[in-house]
PDB file of C-alpha atoms in Angstrom:
ATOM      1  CA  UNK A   1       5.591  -4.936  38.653  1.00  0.00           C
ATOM      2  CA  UNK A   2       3.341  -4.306  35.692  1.00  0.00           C
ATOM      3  CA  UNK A   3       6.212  -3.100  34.146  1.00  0.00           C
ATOM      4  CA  UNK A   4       8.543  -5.977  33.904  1.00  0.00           C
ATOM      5  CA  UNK A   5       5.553  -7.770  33.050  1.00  0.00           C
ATOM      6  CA  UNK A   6       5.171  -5.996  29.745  1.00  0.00           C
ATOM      7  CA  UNK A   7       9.360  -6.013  29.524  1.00  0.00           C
ATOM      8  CA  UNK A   8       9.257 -10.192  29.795  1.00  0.00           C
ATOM      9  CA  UNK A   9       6.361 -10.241  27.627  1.00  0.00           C
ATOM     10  CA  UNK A  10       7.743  -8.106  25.055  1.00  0.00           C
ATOM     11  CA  UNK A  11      11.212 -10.192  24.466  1.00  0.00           C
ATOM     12  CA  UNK A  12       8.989 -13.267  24.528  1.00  0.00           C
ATOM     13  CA  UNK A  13       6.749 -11.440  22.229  1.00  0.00           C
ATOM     14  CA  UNK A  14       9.994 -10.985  19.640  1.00  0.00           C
ATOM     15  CA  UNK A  15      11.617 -14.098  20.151  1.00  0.00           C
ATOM     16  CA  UNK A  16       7.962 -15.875  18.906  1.00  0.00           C
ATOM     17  CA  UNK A  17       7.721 -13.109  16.520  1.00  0.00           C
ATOM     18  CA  UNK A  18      10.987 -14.316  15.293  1.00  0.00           C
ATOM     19  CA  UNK A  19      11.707 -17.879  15.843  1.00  0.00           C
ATOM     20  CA  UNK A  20       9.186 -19.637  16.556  1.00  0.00           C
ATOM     21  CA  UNK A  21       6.617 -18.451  14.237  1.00  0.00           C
ATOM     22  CA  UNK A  22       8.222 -18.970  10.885  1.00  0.00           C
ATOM     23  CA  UNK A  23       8.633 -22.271  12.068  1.00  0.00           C
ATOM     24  CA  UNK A  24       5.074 -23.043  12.793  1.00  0.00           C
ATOM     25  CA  UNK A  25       3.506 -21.038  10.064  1.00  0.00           C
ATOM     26  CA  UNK A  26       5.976 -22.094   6.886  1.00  0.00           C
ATOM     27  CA  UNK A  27       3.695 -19.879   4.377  1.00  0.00           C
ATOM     28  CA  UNK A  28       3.921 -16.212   3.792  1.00  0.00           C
ATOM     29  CA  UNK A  29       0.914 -15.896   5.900  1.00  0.00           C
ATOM     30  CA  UNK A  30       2.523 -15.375   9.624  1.00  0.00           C
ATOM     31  CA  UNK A  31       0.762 -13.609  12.202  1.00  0.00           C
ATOM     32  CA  UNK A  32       2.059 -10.553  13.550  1.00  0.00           C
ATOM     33  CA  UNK A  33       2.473 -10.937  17.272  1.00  0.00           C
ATOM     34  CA  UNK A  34       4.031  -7.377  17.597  1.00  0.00           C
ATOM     35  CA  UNK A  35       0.913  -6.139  15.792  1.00  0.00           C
ATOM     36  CA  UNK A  36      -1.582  -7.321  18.028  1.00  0.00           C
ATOM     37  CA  UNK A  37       0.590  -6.348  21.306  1.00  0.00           C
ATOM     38  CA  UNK A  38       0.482  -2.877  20.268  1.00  0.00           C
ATOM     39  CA  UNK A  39      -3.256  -2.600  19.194  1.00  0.00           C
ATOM     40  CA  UNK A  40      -3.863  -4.339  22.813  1.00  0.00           C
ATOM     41  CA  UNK A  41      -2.023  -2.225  24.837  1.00  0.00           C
ATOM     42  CA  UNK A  42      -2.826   0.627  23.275  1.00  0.00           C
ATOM     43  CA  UNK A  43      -6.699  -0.290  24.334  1.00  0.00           C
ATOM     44  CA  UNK A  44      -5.402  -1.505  27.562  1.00  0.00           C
ATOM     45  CA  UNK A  45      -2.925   1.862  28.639  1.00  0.00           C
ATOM     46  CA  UNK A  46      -3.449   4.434  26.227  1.00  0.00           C
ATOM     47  CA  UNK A  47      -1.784   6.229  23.659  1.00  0.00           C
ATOM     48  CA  UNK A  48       1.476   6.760  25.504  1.00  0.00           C
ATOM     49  CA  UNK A  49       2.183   3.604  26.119  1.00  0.00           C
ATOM     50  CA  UNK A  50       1.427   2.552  22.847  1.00  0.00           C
ATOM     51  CA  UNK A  51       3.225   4.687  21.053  1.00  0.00           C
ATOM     52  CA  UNK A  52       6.396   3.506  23.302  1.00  0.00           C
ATOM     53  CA  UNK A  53       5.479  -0.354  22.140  1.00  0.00           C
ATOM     54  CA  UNK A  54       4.914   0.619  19.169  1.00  0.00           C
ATOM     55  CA  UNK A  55       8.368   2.473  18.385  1.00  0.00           C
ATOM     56  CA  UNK A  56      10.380  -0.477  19.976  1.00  0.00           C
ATOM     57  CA  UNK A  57       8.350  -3.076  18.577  1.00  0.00           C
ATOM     58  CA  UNK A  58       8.440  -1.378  15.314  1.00  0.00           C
ATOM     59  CA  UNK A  59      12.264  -0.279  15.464  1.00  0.00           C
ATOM     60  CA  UNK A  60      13.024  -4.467  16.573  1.00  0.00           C
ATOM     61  CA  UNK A  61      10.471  -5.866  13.604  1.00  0.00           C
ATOM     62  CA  UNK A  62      12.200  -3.542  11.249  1.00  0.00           C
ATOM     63  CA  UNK A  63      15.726  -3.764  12.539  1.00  0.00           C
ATOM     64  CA  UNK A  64      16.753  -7.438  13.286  1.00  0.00           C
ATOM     65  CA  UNK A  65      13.357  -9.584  11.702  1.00  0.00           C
ATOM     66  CA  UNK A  66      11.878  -7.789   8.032  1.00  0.00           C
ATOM     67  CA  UNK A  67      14.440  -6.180   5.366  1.00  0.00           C
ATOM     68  CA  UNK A  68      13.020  -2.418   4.899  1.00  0.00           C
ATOM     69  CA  UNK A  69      13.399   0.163   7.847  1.00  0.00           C
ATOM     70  CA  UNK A  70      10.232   1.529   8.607  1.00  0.00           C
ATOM     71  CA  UNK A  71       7.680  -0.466   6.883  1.00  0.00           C
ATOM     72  CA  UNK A  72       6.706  -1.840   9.997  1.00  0.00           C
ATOM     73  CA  UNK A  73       7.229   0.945  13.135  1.00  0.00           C
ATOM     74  CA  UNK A  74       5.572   3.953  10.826  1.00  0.00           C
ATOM     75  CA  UNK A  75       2.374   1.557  10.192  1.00  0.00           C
ATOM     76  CA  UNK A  76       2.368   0.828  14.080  1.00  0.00           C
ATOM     77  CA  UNK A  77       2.397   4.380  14.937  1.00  0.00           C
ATOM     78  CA  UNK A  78      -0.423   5.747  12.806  1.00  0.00           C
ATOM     79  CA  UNK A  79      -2.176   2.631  14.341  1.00  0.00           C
ATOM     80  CA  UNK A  80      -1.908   3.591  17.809  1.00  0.00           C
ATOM     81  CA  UNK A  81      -3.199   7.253  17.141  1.00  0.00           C
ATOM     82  CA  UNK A  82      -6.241   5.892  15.210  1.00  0.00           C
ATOM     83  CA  UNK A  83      -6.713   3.817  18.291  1.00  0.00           C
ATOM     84  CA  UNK A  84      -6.760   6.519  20.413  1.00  0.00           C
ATOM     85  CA  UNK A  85      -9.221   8.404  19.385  1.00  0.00           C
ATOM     86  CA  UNK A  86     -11.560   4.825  19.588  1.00  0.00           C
ATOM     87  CA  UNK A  87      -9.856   4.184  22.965  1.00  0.00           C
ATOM     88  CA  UNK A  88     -12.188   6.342  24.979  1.00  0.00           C
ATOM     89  CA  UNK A  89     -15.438   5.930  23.130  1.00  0.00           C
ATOM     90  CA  UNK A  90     -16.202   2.048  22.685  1.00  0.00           C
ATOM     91  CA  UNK A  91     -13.437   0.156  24.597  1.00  0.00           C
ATOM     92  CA  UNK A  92     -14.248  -2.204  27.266  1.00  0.00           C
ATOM     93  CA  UNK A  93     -13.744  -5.374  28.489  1.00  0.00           C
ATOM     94  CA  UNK A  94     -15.222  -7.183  25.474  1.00  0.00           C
ATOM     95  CA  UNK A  95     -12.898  -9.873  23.947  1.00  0.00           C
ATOM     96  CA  UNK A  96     -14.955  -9.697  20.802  1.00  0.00           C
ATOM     97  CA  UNK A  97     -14.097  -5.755  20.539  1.00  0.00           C
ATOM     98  CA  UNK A  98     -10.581  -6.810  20.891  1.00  0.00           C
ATOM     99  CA  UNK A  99     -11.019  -9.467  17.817  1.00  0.00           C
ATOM    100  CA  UNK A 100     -12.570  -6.038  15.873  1.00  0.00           C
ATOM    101  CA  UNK A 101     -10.238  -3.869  16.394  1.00  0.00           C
ATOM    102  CA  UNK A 102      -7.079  -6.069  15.751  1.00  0.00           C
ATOM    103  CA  UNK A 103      -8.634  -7.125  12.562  1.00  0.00           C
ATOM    104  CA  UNK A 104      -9.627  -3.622  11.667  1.00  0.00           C
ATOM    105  CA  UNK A 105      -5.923  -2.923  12.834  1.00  0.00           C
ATOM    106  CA  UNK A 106      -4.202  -5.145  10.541  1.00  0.00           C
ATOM    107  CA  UNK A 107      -5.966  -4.232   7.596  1.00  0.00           C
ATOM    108  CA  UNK A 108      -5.007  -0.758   8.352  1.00  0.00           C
ATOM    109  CA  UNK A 109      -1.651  -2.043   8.482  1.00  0.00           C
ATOM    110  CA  UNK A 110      -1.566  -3.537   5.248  1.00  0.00           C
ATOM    111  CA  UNK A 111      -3.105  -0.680   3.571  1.00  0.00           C
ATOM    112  CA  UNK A 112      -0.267   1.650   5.149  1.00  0.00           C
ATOM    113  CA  UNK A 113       2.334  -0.593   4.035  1.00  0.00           C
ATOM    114  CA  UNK A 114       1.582  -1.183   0.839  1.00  0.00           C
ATOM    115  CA  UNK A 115       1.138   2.540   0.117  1.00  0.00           C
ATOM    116  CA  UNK A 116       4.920   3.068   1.265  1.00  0.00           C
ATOM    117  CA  UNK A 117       5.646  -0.035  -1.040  1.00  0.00           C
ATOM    118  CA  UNK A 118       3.733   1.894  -3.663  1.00  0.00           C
ATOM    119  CA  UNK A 119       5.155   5.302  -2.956  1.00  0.00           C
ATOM    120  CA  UNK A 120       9.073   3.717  -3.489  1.00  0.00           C
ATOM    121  CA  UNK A 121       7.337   2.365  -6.939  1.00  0.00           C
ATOM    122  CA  UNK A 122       7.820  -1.338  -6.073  1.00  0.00           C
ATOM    123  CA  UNK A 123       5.638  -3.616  -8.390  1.00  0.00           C
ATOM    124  CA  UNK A 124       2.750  -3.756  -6.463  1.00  0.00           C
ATOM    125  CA  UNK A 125      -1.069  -4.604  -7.111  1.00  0.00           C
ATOM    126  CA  UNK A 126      -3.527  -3.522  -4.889  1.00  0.00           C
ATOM    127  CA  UNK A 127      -6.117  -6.640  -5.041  1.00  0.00           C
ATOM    128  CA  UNK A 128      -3.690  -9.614  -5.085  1.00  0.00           C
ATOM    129  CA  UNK A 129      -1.969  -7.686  -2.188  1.00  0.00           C
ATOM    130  CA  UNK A 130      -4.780  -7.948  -0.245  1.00  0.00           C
ATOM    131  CA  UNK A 131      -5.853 -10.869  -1.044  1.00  0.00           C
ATOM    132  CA  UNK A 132      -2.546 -12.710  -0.449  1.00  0.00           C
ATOM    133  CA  UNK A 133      -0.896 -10.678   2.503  1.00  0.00           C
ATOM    134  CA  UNK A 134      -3.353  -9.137   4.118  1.00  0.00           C
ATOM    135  CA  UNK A 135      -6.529 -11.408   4.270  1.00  0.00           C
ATOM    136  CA  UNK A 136      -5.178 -14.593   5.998  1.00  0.00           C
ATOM    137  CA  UNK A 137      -2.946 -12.957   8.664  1.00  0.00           C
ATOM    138  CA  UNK A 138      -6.242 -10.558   9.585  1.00  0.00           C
ATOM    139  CA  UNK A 139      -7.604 -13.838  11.055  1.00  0.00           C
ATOM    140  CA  UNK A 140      -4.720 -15.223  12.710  1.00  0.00           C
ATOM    141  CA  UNK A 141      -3.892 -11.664  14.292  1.00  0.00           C
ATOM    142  CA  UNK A 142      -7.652 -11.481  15.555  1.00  0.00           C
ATOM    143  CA  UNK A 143      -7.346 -15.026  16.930  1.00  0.00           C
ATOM    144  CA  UNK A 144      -3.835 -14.185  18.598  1.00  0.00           C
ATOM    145  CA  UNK A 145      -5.892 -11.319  19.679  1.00  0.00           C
ATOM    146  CA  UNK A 146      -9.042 -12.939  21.787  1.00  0.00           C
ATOM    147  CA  UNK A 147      -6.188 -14.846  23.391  1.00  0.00           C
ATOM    148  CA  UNK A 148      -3.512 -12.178  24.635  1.00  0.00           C
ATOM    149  CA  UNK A 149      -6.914 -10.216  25.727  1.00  0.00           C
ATOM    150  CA  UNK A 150      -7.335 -12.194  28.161  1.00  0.00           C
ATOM    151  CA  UNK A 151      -3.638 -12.980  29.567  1.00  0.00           C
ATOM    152  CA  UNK A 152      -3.824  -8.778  29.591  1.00  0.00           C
ATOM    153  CA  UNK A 153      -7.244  -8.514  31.581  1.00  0.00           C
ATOM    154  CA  UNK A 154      -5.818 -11.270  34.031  1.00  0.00           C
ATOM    155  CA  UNK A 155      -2.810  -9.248  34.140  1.00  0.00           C
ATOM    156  CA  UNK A 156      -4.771  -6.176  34.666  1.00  0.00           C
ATOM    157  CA  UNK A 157      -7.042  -7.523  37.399  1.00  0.00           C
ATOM    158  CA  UNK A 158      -4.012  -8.633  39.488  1.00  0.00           C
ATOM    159  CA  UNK A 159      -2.681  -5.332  39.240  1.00  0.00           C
ATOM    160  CA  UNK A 160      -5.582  -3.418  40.296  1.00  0.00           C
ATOM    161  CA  UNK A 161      -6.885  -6.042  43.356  1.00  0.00           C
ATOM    162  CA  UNK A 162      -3.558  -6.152  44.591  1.00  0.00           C
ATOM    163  CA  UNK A 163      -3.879  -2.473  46.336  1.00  0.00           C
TER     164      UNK A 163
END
């Protein structure tokens, strides 16, 4: 059951990702809902299912929503092993450890990214970067977070009072 839940939550998660955020957000400053589902389950299930959301989500973001293969899944991946290693020792059923971690998350995403921008010598300056791409998004991914940790937790709590 959990499983289709994360299956129905995952194409709504890319259809949002894709559609209905640009709309909303019409600056270069869009969330990244894919981001913050892979973070959360990665708390939430571990680093095996993490790395599976974070391989599809990354393959999908890079494939049919951004314009460079990669830029998005290999940032996702070295995400979810940092995350594993914090997984065991401070997670819990905090929402404001949830907010931390996604911010901390996309910064580390941004950081990864724009070394790969760097690395394929693309005009790229490290302050303005971050300022401009990084910065405003961290908030609106750590917002997006408090809110899809709880959906998850409800999710969660179902699961495990069912049996």
């Amino acid at each position: 059951m959990r499983t289709l839940a994360y299956v129905l939550l995952g194409i709504i998660t890319f259809y949002l990702q894709a559609q209905v955020i640009p709309m909303v957000f019409h600056t270069i400053w869009l969330p990244n809902l894919i981001l913050v589902w892979v973070v959360l389950l990665t708390l939430l299930n571990g680093r095996r299912t993490g790395l599976f959301v974070a391989i599809v989500g990354g393959l999908i973001h890079d494939v049919l929503i951004s314009n460079f293969f990669g830029l998005h899944m290999f940032p996702y991946v070295i995400i979810v092993y940092l995350l594993s290693f914090v997984k065991a020792r401070i997670y819990e059923e905090q929402w404001y450890i949830s907010f931390i971690l996604v911010v901390l998350s996309t910064i580390v995403d941004g950081l990864v990214r724009m070394g790969m921008l760097y690395m394929i010598r693309a005009d790229i300056s490290f302050l303005p970067y971050m300022w401009h791409m990084v910065l405003p998004p961290m908030l609106l991914n750590g917002g997006l977070g408090v809110i899809i940790h709880f959906m998850l937790w409800k999710l969660e709590e179902k699961e495990q009072y069912m049996w």
